[in-house]
Structure formats: C-alpha cells, structure tokens
Coordinates of C-alpha atoms and ligand atoms in Angstrom, one line a residue:
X1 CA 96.3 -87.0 78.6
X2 CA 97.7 -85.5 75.4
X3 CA 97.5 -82.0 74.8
X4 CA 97.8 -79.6 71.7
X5 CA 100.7 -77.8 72.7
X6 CA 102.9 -81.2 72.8
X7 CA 103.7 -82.1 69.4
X8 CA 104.0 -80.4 65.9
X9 CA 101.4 -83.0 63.9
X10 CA 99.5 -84.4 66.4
X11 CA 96.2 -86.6 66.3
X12 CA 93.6 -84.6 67.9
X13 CA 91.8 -86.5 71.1
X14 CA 88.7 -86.7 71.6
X15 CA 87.2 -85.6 74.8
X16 CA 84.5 -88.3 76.1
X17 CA 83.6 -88.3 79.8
X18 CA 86.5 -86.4 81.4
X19 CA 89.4 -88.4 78.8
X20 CA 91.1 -87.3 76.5
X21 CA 91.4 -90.0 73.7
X22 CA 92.7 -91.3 70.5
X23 CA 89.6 -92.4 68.2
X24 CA 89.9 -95.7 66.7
X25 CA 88.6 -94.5 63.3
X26 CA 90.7 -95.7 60.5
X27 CA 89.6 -92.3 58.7
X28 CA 91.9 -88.7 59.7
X29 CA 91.5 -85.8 58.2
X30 CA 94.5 -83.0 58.1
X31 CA 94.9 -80.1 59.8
X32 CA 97.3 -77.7 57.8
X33 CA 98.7 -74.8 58.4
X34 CA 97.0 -72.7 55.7
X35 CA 100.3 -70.2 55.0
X36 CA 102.5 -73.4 54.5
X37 CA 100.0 -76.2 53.8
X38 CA 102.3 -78.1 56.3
X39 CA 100.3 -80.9 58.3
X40 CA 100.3 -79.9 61.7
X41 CA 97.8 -82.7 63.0
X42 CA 95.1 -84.6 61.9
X43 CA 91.8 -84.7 63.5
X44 CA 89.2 -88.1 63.5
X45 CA 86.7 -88.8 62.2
X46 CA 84.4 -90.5 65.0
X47 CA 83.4 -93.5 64.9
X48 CA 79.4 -94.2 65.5
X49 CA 80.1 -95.8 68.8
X50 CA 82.0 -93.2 69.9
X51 CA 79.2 -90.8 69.3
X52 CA 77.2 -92.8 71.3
X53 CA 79.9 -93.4 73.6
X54 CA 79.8 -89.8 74.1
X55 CA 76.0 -88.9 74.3
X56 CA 76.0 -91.4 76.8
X57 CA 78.4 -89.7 79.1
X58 CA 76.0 -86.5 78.4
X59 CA 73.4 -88.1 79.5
X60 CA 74.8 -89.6 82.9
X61 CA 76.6 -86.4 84.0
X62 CA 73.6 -84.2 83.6
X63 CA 71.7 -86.5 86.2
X64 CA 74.0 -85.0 89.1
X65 CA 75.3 -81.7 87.6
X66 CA 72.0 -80.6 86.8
X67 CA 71.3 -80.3 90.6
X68 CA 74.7 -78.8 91.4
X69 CA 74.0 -75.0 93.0
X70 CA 74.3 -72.6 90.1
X71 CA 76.5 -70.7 92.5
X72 CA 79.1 -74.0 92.5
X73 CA 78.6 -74.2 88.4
X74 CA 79.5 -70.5 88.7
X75 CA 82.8 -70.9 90.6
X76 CA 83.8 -73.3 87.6
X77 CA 83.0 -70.8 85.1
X78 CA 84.6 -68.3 87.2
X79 CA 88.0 -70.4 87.1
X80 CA 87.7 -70.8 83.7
X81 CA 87.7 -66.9 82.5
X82 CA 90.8 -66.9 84.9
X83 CA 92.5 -69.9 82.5
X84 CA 91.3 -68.6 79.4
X85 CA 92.9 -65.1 80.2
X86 CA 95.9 -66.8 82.1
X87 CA 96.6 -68.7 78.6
X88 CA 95.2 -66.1 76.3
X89 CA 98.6 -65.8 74.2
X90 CA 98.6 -69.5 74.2
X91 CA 95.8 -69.9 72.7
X92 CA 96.1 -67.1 70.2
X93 CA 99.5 -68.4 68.8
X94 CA 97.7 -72.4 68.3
X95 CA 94.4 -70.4 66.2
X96 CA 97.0 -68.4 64.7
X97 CA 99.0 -71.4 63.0
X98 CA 95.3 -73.2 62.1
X99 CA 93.8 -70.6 60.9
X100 CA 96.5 -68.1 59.3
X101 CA 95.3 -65.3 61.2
X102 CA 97.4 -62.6 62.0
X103 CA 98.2 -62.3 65.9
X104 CA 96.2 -59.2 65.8
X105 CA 93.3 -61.5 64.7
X106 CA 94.1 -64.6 67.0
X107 CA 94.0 -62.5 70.0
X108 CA 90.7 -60.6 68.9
X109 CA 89.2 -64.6 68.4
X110 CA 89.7 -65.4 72.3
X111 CA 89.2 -61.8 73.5
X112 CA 85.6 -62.0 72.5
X113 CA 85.1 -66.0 73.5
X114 CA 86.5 -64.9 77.4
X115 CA 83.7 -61.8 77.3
X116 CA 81.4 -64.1 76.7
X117 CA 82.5 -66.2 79.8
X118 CA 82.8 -62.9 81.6
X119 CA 79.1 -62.2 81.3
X120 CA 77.8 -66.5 82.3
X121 CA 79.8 -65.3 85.5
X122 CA 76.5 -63.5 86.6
X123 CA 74.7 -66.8 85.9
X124 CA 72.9 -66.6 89.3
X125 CA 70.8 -63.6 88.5
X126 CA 70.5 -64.5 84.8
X127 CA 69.1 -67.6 86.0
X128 CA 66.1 -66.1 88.1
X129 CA 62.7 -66.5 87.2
X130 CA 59.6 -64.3 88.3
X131 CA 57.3 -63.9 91.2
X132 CA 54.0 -61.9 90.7
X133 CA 52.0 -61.9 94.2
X134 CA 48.0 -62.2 94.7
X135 CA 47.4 -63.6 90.7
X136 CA 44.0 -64.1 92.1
X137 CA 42.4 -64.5 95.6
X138 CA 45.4 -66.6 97.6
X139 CA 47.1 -67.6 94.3
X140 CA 50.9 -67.0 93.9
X141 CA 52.8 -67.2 90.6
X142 CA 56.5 -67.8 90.2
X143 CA 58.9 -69.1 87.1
X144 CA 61.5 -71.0 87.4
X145 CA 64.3 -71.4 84.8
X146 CA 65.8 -75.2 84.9
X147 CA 68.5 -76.7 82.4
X148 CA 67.1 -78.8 79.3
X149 CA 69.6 -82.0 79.4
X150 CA 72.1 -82.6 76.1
X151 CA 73.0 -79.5 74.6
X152 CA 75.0 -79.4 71.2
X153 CA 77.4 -77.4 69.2
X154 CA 78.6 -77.5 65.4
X155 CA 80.8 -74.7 64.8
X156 CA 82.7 -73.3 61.7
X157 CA 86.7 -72.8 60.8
X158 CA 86.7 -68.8 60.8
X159 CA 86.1 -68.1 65.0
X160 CA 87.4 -71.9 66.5
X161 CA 87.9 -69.7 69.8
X162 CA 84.8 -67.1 70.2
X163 CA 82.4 -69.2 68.4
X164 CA 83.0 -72.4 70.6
X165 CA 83.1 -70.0 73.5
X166 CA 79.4 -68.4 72.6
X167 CA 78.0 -72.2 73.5
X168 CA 78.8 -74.5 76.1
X169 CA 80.8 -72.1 78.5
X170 CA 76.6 -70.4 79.3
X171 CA 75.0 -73.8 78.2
X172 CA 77.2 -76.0 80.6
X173 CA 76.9 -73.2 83.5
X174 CA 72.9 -73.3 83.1
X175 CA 73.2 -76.8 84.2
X176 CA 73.4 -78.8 81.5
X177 CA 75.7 -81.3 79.2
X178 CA 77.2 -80.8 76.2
X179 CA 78.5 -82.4 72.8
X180 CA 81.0 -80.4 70.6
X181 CA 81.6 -80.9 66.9
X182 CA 84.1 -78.1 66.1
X183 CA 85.4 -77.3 62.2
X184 CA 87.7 -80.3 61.2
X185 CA 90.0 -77.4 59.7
X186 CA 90.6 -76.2 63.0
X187 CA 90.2 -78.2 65.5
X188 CA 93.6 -77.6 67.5
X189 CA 91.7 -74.6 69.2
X190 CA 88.8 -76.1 70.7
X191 CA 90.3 -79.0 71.9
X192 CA 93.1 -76.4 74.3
X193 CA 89.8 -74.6 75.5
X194 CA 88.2 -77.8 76.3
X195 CA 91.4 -79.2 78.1
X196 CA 91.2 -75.7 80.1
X197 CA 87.6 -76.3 80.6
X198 CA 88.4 -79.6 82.7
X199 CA 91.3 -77.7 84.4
X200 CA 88.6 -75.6 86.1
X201 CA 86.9 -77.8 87.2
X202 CA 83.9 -78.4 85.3
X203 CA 83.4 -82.5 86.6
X204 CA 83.8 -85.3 83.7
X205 CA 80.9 -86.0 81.2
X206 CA 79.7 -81.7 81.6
X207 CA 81.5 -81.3 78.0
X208 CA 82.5 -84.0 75.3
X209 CA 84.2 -82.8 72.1
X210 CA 84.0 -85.1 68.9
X211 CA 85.4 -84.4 65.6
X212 CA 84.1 -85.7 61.8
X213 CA 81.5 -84.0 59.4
X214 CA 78.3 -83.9 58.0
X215 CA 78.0 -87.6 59.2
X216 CA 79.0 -86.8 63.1
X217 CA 76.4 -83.8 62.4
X218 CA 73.8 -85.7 61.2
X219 CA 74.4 -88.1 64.2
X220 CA 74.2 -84.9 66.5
X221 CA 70.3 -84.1 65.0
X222 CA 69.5 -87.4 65.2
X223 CA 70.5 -88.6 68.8
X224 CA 67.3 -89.0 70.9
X225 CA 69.4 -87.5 73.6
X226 CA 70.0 -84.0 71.9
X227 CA 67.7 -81.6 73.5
X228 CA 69.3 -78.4 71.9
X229 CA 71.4 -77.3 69.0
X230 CA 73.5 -74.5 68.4
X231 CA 74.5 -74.2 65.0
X232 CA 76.9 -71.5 63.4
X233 CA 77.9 -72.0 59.4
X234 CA 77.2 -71.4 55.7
X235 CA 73.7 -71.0 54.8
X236 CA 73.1 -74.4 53.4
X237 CA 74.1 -76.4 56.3
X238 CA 72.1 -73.8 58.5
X239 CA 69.4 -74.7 56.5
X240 CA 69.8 -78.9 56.8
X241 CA 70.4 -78.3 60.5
X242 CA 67.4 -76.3 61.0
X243 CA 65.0 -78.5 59.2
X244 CA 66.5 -81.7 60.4
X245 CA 66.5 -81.1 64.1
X246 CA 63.5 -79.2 64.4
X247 CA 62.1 -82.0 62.5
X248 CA 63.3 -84.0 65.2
X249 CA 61.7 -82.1 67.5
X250 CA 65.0 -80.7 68.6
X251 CA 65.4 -76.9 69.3
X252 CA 67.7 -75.3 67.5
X253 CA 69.4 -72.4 66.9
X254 CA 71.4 -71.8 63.2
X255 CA 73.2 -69.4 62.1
X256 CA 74.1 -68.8 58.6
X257 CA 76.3 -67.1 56.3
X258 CA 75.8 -63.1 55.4
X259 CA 76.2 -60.1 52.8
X260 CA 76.8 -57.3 54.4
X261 CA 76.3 -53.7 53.5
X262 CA 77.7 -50.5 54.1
X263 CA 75.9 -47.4 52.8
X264 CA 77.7 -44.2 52.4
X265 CA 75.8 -41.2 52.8
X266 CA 77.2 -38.0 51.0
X267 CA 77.6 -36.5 54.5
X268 CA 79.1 -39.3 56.3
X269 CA 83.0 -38.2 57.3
X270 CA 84.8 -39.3 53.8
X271 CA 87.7 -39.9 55.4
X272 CA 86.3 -42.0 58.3
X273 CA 84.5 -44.3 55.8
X274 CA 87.3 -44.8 53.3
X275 CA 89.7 -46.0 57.0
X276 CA 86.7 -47.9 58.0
X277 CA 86.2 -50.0 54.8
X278 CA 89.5 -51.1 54.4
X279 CA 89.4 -53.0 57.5
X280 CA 85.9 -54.2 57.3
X281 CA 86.0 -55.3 54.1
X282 CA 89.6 -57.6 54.1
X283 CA 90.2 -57.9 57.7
X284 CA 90.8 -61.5 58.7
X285 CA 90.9 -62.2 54.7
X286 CA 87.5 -61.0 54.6
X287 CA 86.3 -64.6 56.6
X288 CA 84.0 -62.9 59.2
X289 CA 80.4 -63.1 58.8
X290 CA 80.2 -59.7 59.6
X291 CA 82.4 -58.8 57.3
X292 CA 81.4 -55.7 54.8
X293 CA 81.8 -57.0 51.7
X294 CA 79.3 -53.9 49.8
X295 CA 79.7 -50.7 50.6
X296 CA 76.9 -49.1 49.1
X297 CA 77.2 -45.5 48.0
X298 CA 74.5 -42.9 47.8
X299 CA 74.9 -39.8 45.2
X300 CA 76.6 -38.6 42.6
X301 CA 79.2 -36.7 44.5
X302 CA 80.5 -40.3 46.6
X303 CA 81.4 -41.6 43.3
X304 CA 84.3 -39.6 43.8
X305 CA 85.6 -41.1 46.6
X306 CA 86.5 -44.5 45.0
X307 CA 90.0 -42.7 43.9
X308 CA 90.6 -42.4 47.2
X309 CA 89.1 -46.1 48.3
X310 CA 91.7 -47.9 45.8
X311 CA 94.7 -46.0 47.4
X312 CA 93.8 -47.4 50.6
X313 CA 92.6 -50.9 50.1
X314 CA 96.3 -51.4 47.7
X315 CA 97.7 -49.9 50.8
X316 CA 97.5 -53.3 52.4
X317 CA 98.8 -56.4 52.4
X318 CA 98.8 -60.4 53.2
X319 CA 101.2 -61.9 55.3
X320 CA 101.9 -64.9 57.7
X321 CA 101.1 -64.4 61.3
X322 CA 103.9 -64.1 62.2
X323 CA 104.4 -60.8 60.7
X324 CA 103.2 -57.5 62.7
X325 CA 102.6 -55.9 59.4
X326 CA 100.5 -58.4 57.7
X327 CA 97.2 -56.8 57.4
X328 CA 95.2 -60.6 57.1
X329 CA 96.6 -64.2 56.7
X330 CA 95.4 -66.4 54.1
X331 CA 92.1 -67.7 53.3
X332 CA 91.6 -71.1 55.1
X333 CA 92.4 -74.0 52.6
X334 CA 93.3 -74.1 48.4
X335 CA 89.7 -74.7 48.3
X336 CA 88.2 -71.7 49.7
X337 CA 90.6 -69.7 47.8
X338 CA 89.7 -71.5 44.8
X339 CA 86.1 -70.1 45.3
X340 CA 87.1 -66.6 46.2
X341 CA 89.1 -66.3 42.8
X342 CA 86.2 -67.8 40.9
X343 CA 84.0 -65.6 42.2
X344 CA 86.6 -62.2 41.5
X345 CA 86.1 -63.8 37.6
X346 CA 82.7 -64.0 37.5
X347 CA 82.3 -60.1 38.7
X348 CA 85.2 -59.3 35.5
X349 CA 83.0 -61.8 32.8
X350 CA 79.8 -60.3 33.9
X351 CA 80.4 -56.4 33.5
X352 CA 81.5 -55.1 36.9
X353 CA 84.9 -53.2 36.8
X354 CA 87.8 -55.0 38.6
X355 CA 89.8 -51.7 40.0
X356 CA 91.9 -54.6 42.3
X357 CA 92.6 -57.9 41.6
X358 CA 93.7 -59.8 44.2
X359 CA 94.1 -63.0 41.9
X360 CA 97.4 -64.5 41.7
X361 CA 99.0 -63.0 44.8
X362 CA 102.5 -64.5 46.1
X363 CA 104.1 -63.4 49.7
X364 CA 107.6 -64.4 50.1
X365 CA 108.7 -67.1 51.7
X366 CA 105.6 -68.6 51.3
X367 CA 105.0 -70.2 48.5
X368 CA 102.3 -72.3 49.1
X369 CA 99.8 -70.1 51.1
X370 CA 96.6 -69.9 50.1
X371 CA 96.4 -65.6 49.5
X372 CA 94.3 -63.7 47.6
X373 CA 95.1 -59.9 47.5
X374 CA 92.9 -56.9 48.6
X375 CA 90.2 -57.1 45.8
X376 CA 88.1 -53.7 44.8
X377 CA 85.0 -54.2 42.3
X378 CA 82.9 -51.3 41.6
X379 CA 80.1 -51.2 39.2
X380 CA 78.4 -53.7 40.4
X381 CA 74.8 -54.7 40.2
X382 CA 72.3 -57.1 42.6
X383 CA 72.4 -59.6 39.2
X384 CA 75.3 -60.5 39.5
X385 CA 76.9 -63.8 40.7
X386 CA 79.7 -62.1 43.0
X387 CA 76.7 -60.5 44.6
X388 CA 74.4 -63.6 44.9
X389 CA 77.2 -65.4 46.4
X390 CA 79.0 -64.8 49.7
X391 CA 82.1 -64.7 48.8
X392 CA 84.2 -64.9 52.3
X393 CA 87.8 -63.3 51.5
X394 CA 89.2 -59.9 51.3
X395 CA 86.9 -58.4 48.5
X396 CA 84.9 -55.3 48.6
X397 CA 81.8 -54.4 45.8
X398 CA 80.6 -51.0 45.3
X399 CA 77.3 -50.3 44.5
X400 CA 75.7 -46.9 43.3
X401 CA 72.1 -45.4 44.4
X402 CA 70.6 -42.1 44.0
X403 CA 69.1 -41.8 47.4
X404 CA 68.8 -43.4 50.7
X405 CA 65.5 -45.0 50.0
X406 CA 67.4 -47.0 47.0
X407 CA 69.7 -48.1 49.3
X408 CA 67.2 -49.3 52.0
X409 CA 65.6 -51.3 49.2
X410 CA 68.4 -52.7 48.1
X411 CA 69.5 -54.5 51.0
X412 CA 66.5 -55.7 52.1
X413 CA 66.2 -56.9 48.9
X414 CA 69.1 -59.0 49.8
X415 CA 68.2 -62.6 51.6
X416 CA 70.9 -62.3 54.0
X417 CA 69.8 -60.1 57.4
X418 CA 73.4 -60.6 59.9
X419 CA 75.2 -57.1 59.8
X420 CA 74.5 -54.0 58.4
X421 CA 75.8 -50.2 58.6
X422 CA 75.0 -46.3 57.4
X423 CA 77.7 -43.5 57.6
X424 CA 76.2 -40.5 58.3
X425 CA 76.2 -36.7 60.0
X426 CA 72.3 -36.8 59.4
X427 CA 70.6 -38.2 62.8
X428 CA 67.5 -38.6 60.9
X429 CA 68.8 -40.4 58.0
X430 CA 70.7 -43.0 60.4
X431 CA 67.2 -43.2 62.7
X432 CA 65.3 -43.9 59.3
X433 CA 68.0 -46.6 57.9
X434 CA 67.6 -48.2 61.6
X435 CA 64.0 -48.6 61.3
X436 CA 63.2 -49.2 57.9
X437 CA 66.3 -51.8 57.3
X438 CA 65.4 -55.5 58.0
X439 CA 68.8 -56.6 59.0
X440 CA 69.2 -58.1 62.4
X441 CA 72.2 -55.9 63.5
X442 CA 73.1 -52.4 62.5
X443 CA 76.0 -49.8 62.9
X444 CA 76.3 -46.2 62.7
X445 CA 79.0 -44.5 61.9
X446 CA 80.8 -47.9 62.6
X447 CA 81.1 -50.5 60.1
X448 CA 80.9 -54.2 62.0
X449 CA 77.7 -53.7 64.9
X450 CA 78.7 -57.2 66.6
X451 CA 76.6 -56.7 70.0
X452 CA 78.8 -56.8 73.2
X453 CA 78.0 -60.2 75.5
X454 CA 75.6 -58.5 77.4
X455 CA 73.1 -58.4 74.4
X456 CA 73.0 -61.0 72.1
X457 CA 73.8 -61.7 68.5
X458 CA 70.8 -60.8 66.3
X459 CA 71.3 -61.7 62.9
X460 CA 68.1 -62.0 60.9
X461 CA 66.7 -63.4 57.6
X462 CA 68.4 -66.1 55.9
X463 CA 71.6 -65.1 58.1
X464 CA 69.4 -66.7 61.0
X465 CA 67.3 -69.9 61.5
X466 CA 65.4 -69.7 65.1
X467 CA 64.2 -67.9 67.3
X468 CA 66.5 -67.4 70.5
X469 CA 69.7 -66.3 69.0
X470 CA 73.1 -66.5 70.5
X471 CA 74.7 -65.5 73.9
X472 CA 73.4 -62.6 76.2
X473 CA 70.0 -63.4 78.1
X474 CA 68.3 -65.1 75.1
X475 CA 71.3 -67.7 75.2
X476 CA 70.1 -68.2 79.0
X477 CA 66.4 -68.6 77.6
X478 CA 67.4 -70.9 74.6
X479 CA 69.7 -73.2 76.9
X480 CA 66.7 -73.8 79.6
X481 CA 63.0 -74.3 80.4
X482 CA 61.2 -72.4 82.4
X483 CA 58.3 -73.9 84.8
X484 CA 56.1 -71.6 86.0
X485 CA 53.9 -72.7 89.6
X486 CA 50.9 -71.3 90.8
X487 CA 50.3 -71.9 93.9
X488 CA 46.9 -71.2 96.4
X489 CA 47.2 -70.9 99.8
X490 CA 43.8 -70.0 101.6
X491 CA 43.7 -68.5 105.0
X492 CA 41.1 -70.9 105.7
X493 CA 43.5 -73.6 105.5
X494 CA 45.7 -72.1 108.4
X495 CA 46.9 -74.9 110.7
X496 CA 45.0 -74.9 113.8
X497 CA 45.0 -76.8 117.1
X498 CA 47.1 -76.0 120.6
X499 CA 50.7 -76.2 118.8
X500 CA 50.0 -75.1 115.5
X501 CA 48.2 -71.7 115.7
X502 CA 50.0 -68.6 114.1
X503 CA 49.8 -65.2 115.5
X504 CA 49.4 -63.3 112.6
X505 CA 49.1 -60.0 114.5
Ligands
NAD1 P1 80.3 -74.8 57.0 O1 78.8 -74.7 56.9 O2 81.0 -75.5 55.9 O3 80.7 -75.7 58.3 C1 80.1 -75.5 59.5 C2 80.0 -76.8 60.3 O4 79.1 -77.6 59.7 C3 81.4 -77.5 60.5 O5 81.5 -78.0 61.7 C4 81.3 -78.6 59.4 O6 82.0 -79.7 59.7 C5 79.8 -78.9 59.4 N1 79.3 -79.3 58.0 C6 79.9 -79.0 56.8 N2 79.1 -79.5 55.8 C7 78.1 -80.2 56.4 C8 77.0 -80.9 55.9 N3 76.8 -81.1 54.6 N4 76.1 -81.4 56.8 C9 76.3 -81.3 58.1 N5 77.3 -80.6 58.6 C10 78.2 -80.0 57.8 O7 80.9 -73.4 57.4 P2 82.4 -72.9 57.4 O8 82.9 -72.9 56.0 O9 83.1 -73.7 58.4 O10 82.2 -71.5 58.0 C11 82.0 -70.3 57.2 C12 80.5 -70.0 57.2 O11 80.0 -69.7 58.5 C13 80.3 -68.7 56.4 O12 79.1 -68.9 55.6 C14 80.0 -67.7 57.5 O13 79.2 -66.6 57.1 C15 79.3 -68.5 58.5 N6 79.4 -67.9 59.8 C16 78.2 -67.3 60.3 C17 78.2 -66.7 61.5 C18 77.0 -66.1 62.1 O14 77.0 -65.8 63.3 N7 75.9 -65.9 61.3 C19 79.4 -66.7 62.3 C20 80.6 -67.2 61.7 C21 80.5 -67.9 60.5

C-alpha cells in the first residue's frame, strides 16, 4: 500500500475496494506546492473503467454493510476520531505543503473535519425514527431511517480536510457507500484521511477515492448507481451539478461560492470590528467561503474608522507555513492569483479607491509563490465587477450606507446567501438585521457564523442548491430514507385456543 507520507512527488493511489492503487491513466496532473510551485506529486486522472471499477465496489459493499448494527458502524467511526486526533499534526503539516496554509490554518482545517466525526459518534440516536401510539383505533405508527445505497462527494481545494470530513465520515456511518472525487490541487490530504479511514476499520468497498475533473464528475452524476451527491464549489459547477444530477433523478446537495457582508453599525465596539476584519477578510488568503470580503458601513461617523482599518490590514503579512508569523500563505495556484489581481484592477479602472494594493507582492525566499498582499478598497459600489465577482484572496471592499435598512437591502440584493454578520451594542438593531436579512447564516458581534457540527451549515441563495444542507441532523436526513409503518393490531385478533390465550389482566 503506498501512502502520502512516503515520498516527496508521489503519484497519488486511488482507493478502490479496500486497495490503494496506481491508475493506469496515461494523463497526471501536478500537485505543487503553491509557495514554491515545486511538484510534490501528481494525482490521476481516472480512467472510465476505473470509475466503474469503483462504483462497482460501492455497490457490493453496501449489500452487507448496510445491515451492519449502527452500534458496530459507530465503533469504526469512533476509532477513527481517535486516528484523526492521534495524527492531527500529521495531517496539518501534508494540507499545509498543498495548500500553503499557515500551520495555524492546517490545524484549524482538521480541527473542524474531527468535530464533525465527533458528533456521527452519536449516530445511534441520530438514527432513530418516531413512534406515535393509537394513530387510529389499533393502528400504530413508527419511522424508520435506513441508508440510501452510493453516496458521492466532489469537494474543492480550499478545506481538503474539513470539507472531505463533512461527507462520508456521517454518510458511511448511516450505512451506506461512498465515492470520493477530492480537488486535484490537493489531493494529498484526502487520500491520508482515507488511508486512516481503513485503519479503523471501516471494511473494504465502504469508501473509494478517485481523482480527475469535470469528466470523473460528470461520471459521478451520471452513474445509475449514485443515489446521493454532496457537492461543495464555485457557483457554476454548483449549478451543472445541481441541474445534472437532479436531472438524473439523483439527490443532491451543492454548495456554492459566496460574498459575504459585514455591516458596521455606528455603535458596534470600533475597536472590536477593526481586529475582527482583518482576520475575516485575508485569513487563509481570503480562500474561505465564509470569508468577509465587504464590510459594509452604516453612517457618516464609521467613515472615520477606515484610518484606522488601513493601519491594521498593512499590519499583516504573507508568508510560507512554515513561518509562525505569516498571517496567510499564498493563494492556491498562478491561476487563481492571476484572477485575484485582475479583479484588484478592475475595482482601480472602475472608480473605487485602492487604499492597499496587494498586487505585485514578493516574500523572501520565495520567489515563486503565488502572494497577493492584504488588499483595502473602499468606495465601492454594487456595479462594480470586484463586487459581482467573488473574488477568493485576501481583499476587503467597503461600502457606505446611511442607515441599517440600506444595508439590509443591499445584501439581500446580493445573489449570494452563505455568511453574513452585524456589529452592534443595539439588541434590536442585530434582532431586526437577523430577521429581515435573507442570508442562510448570520453573526453578531462575530464576523464568520460557521454553525458548530451539531447544527448544520445553512447557506442560502445562490450560495446553496438543495434542500438538506450539510452535516448536523439534516446531513443524517439527506444521507437516508425514512420508511414509515403503520401497523393495526385488533384485539379481536388475539390468539386464542388452550396454549395461546394471554392474560391480559
Ligand atoms: P471548483 O468549483 O473549481 O471545484 C470544485 C470541484 O468541482 C473540484 O473537485 C473540481 O475538480 C470539480 N470541477 C471543477 N470544474 C468542474 C466542471 N466544469 N464540471 C464538473 N466538476 C468540476 O471550486 P474550487 O475552486 O475548488 O473551490 C473554491 C470555491 O468553492 C469557491 O467558490 C468557494 O466559495 C466555494 N466553497 C463553498 C463552500 C460552501 O460551503 N458554500 C465551502 C468551500 C468552498
């Protein structure tokens, strides 16, 4: 079996019915270390019969695991959150070289995959259904919940740990199988978890990871085996996965991309909000979905805190992960920062006023890194192309309203619906702005309201295609089927003769 930790610029397996191994695809695509752009392995680009190689595999292991006890399933759940904690430094330091994060932001990236696993540990009572007594004269009613067969999951670069971790850990424990298709720009990550996942036991076929693109996706919608998709991404690819596997009368799940706002209220604790933009806005290079990238401002007397916002967003800096200083790593790949730079110049050409440009930034050492400095753009208006766009790196835009209601119209103006927040002393304006926004998920008086694993994660609008969103109890619901039985059972049917009397006194 090869594993991720053994060589520098390895070929990444793939994981088909309990093996680990090498694709015979004649087309690789690298992995690089985005600070250094050095190769550090190459993952494949599976072949059609290895798909189907690995659906198949699905398919036969869910005809015994599904009948497994849940409290068995559990146990191998159970193991794993011990591995995944046993090896959580492990695993932060191979995300950390994939994905540039600092180690601040590694560790944060598997912290919040094993909560996930924490909570499937209860899977026994999240798996109960309902009894209601006496529906009618002798009639019982009770729900079951029962696994749906071939579950599968497409994830993107920017969480290859928690995001992974959100899907078949609870989809696998409910009883069923699952296919994998991590980010080819990091797939070093999810193939360590998966080897983990077999070293707690989980038997052979309960997981397969494959590796490719939109090819290998459109191979996952299409596969008459596929019961369930979970889909996390960029809004367009949401969109294609949404309409194709719910055209193929799959169910799915599909997250998208996001704008999120932070409105400043001129009571909110100035110096609380200016601390808690800076590390909304460019942590982990701004590459979170719940990132704030506009901080919304509301009345004449917050414009003068942008002074104070430009001293602290210069205050911090890009690094490589291996320094403790480094506020965020680099953006992912040349490409991405490509995009994020093009985007800075659209805000300049079209009127918004560039206080920091993060265009053009060098760390030493490392030449060939893909940074982009702290950016700051104020002045900007919901016409503009650095607003349209998500931009996904370490840029903030400031917008400027006269009063709350502005600012409520404003973002739900905006298509996206994942994260929103208000800063605030007022109690009534944060109740109103929680009632009256149309986001999915919303802070107050903190800037990123990612729900702990006990709820779920409730992104809305365009930010969401779906209806059972991800992890918590309506993961449970989206990964199973309930059957419900009603059953009658008249007295007058009691069993009667010399043996089979009941005494019902
Ligand atoms: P992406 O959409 O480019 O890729 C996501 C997955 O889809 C990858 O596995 C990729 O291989 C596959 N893919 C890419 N193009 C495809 C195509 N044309 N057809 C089929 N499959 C395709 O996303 P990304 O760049 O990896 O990730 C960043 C995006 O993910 C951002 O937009 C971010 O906001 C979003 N995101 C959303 C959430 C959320 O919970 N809403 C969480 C994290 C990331």
């Amino acid at each position: 079996m090869s594993t991720v930790r053994d060589s520098a610029a390895q070929s990444v397996p793939l994981l088909i019915n309990g093996e680990f191994v090498q694709s015979t695809t004649g087309e690789w695509i690298d992995v690089t270390n985005p600070a250094t752009q050095e190769v550090i392995g190459r993952a494949p680009v599976t072949t059609k019969a290895e798909m189907d190689k690995a659906f198949a595999a699905a398919e036969e292991a869910f005809k015994t695991w599904r009948h497994v006890p849940v409290q068995e399933r559990t146990r191998c759940l159970m193991r794993y959150q011990a591995l995944l904690k046993q090896h959580h430094d492990e695993l932060a330091e191979i995300l950390a070289r994939e994905t540039g994060k600092t180690m601040a932001d590694a560790k944060g990236d598997v912290w919040r995959g094993i909560e996930v696993v924490e909570h499937g540990c209860s899977m026994p009572t999240l798996m109960m259904g309902e009894t209601t007594e006496n529906v009618a004269n002798s009639v019982d009613t009770h729900s079951m919940v029962h696994p749906i067969g071939v579950c599968a999951g497409i994830t993107p670069f920017n969480f290859p740990a928690m995001i992974p971790l959100w899907m078949y850990p609870l989809a696998v424990t409910c009883g069923n199988t699952f296919v994998l298709k991590p980010s080819e720009q990091d797939p070093l990550t999810p193939t360590r978890l998966a080897e983990l996942f077999h070293e707690a036991g989980f038997p052979a076929g309960t997981l397969q990871v494959v590796h490719g693109r939109k090819e290998q996706v459109d191979h996952i919608l299409e596969h008459p085996a596929t019961k369930a998709i979970s889909f996390v991404g960029s809004v367009p690819v949401a969109t294609h996965v949404y309409r194709t596997g719910t055209h193929n009368l799959k169910r799915v799940q599909a997250m998208g991309g996001a704008k999120n706002h932070m409105v400043v209220m001129p009571d909110a604790n100035k110096e609380q909000v200016i601390n808690q933009l800076v590390g909304a806005s460019c942590g982990a290079a701004g590459q979170r979905c719940m990132a704030i990238s506009t901080a919304v401002f509301v009345g004449e007397e917050t414009r003068g805190w942008m002074d104070g916002i430009r001293e602290a967003v210069s205050s911090i800096r890009p690094g490589p992960s291996s320094d403790p200083d480094a506020a965020f790593g680099p953006l992912i790949s040349p490409a991405a920062k490509e995009r994020v730079e093009r985007l800075i110049g659209t805000a300049e050409a079209e009127g918004a006023k560039l206080l920091l440009d993060g265009r053009g930034c060098t760390v030493d050492g490392y030449p060939h890194g893909n940074w982009v400095g702290p950016t700051l753009i104020d002045e900007v208006t919901t016409d503009m192309t650095v607003y349209k766009e998500e931009i996904f790196g370490p840029a903030l835009l400031c917008m400027h309203v006269d009063t709350l209601e502005e600012a409520i119209e404003l973002v739900n103006a905006n298509p996206y619906g994942n994260g929103t927040s208000i800063f605030t002393r007022s109690g009534a304006a944060a109740r109103k702005y929680q009632h009256e926004t149309e986001v999915g998920q919303v802070g107050v008086n903190l800037p990123i309201p990612v729900p702990a694993p006990f709820f779920s994660f409730t992104g809305g609008k365009h930010s969401f295609f779906g209806d059972l969103h991800a992890y918590g109890k309506q993961a449970i619901r989206f990964y199973t089927e309930t059957r419900t039985v009603i059953s009658r059972w008249p007295e007058s049917d009691l069993p009667t003769g010399p043996n089979m009397t009941i005494n019902l006194r």
